Short mmCIF file of C-alpha atoms in Angstrom, two decimals:
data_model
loop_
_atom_site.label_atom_id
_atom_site.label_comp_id
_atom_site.label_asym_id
_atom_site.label_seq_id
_atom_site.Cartn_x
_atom_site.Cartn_y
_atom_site.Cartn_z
CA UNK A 1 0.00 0.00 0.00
CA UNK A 2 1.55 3.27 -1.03
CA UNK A 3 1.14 6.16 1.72
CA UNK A 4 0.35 9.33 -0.26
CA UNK A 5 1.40 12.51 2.12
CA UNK A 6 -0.43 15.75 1.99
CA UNK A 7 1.11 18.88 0.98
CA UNK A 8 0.29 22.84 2.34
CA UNK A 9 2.31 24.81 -0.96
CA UNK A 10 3.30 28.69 0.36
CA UNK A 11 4.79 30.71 -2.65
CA UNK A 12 3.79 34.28 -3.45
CA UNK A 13 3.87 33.52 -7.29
CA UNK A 14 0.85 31.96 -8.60
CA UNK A 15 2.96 30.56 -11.10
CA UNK A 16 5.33 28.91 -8.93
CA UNK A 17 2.58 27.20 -6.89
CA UNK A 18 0.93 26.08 -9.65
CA UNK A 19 4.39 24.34 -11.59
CA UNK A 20 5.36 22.42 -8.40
CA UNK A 21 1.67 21.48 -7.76
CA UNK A 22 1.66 19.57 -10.95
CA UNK A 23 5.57 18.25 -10.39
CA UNK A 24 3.50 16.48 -7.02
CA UNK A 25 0.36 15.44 -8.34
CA UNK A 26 1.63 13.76 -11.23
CA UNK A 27 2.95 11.54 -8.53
CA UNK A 28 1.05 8.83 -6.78
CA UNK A 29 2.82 9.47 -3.55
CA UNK A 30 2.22 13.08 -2.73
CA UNK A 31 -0.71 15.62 -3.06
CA UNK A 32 -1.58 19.51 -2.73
CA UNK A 33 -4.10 19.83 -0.50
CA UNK A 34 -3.73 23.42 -0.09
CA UNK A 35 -2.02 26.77 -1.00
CA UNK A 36 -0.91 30.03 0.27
CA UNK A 37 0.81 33.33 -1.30
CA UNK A 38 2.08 34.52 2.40
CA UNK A 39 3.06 32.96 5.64
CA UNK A 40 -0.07 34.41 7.58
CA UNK A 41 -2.10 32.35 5.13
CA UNK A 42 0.29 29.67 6.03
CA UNK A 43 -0.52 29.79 9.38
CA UNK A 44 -4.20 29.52 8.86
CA UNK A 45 -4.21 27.01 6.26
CA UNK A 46 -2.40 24.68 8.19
CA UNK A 47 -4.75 24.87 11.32
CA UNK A 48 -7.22 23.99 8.91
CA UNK A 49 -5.77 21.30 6.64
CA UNK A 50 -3.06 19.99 9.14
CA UNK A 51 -0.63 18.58 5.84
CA UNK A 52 2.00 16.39 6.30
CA UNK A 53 4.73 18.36 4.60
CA UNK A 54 4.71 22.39 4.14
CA UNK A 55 6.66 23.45 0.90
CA UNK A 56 7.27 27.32 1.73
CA UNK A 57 8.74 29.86 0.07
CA UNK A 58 11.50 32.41 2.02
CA UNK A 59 10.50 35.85 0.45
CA UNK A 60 7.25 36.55 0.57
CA UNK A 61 5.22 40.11 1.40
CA UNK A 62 2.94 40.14 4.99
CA UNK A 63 4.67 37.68 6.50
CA UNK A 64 8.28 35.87 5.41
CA UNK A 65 8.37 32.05 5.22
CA UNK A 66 11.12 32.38 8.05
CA UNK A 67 8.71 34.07 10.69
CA UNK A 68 6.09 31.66 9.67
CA UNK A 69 8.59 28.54 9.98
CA UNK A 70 9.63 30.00 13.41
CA UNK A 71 5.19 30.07 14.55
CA UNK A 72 4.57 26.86 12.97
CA UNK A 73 7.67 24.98 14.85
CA UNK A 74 6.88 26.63 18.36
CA UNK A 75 3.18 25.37 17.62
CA UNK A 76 3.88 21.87 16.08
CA UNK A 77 7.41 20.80 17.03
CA UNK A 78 7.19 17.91 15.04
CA UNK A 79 5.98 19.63 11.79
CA UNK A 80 7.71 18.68 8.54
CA UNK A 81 8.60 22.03 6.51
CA UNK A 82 10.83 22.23 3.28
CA UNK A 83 11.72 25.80 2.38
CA UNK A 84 12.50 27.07 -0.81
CA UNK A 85 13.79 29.79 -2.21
CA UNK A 86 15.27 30.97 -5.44
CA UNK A 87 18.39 32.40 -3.30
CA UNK A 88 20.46 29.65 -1.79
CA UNK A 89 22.35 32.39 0.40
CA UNK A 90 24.16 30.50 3.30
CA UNK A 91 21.99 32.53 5.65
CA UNK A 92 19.00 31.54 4.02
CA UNK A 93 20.11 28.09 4.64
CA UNK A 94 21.15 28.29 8.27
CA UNK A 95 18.65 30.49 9.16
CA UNK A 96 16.00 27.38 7.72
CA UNK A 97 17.57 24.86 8.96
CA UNK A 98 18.62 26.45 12.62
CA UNK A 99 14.76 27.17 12.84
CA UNK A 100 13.26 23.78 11.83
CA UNK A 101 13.13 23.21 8.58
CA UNK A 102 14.13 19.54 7.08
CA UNK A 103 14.94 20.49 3.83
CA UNK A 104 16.65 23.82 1.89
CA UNK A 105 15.23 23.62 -1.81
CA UNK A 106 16.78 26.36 -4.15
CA UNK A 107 14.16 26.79 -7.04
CA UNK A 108 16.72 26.84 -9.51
CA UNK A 109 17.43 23.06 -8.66
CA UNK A 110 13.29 22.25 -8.50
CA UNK A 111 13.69 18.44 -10.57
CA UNK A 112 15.30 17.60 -6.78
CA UNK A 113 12.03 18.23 -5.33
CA UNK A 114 10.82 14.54 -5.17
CA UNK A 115 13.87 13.20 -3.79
CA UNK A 116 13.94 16.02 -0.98
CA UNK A 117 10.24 15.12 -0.28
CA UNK A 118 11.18 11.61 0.11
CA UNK A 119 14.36 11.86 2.18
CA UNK A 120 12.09 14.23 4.37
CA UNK A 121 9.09 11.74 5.10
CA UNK A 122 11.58 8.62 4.81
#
């Protein structure tokens, strides 16, 4: 039986939402259950749909993907979140990573998206 994980997708660009959407759901293994162009709508949208994995942009306007890593984390410790971002700045990285993200995806590098997914949930 094949375990198909949920997936929360925060970008600000419609367009960017929509081209990793269909990189997922042309998968058997993972689908988008919801999206969000800022990390407040992040925040909600999780509360609500309570994914397994959160794909979430850095930069976005309202709230950062950073600040909304750092809420999510201090609310659900054991949340799985993948950030992206199409700078892959060290501090970008660190700062991720230090603040509880599994994965650091730079956008440029997108076909690794699958294999980050599965090292995450593995």
């Amino acid at each position: 039986m094949i375990t198909i994980y949920s997936i929360l997708l925060v970008d600000d660009s419609s367009f960017m939402r929509k081209y990793i959407a269909n990189i997922l759901n042309d998968t058997k293994k993972y689908n988008v259950i919801a999206e969000a162009s800022n990390g407040r709508e992040a925040i909600l949208k999780f509360h609500s749909y309570k994914p397994d994995i959160v794909i979430m942009d850095v930069t976005m306007d309202e709230m950062d993907g950073i600040q909304a890593l750092k809420h999510l984390v201090r609310l659900y410790p054991g949340i799985k979140v993948i950030m992206c971002s199409s700078l892959g700045h060290h501090f970008y990285v660190d700062e991720c990573l230090k603040n509880g993200a599994k994965a650091f995806l730079v956008k440029s590098n997108l076909k690794e998206i699958l294999n980050v997914l599965d090292k995450v949930v593995a």
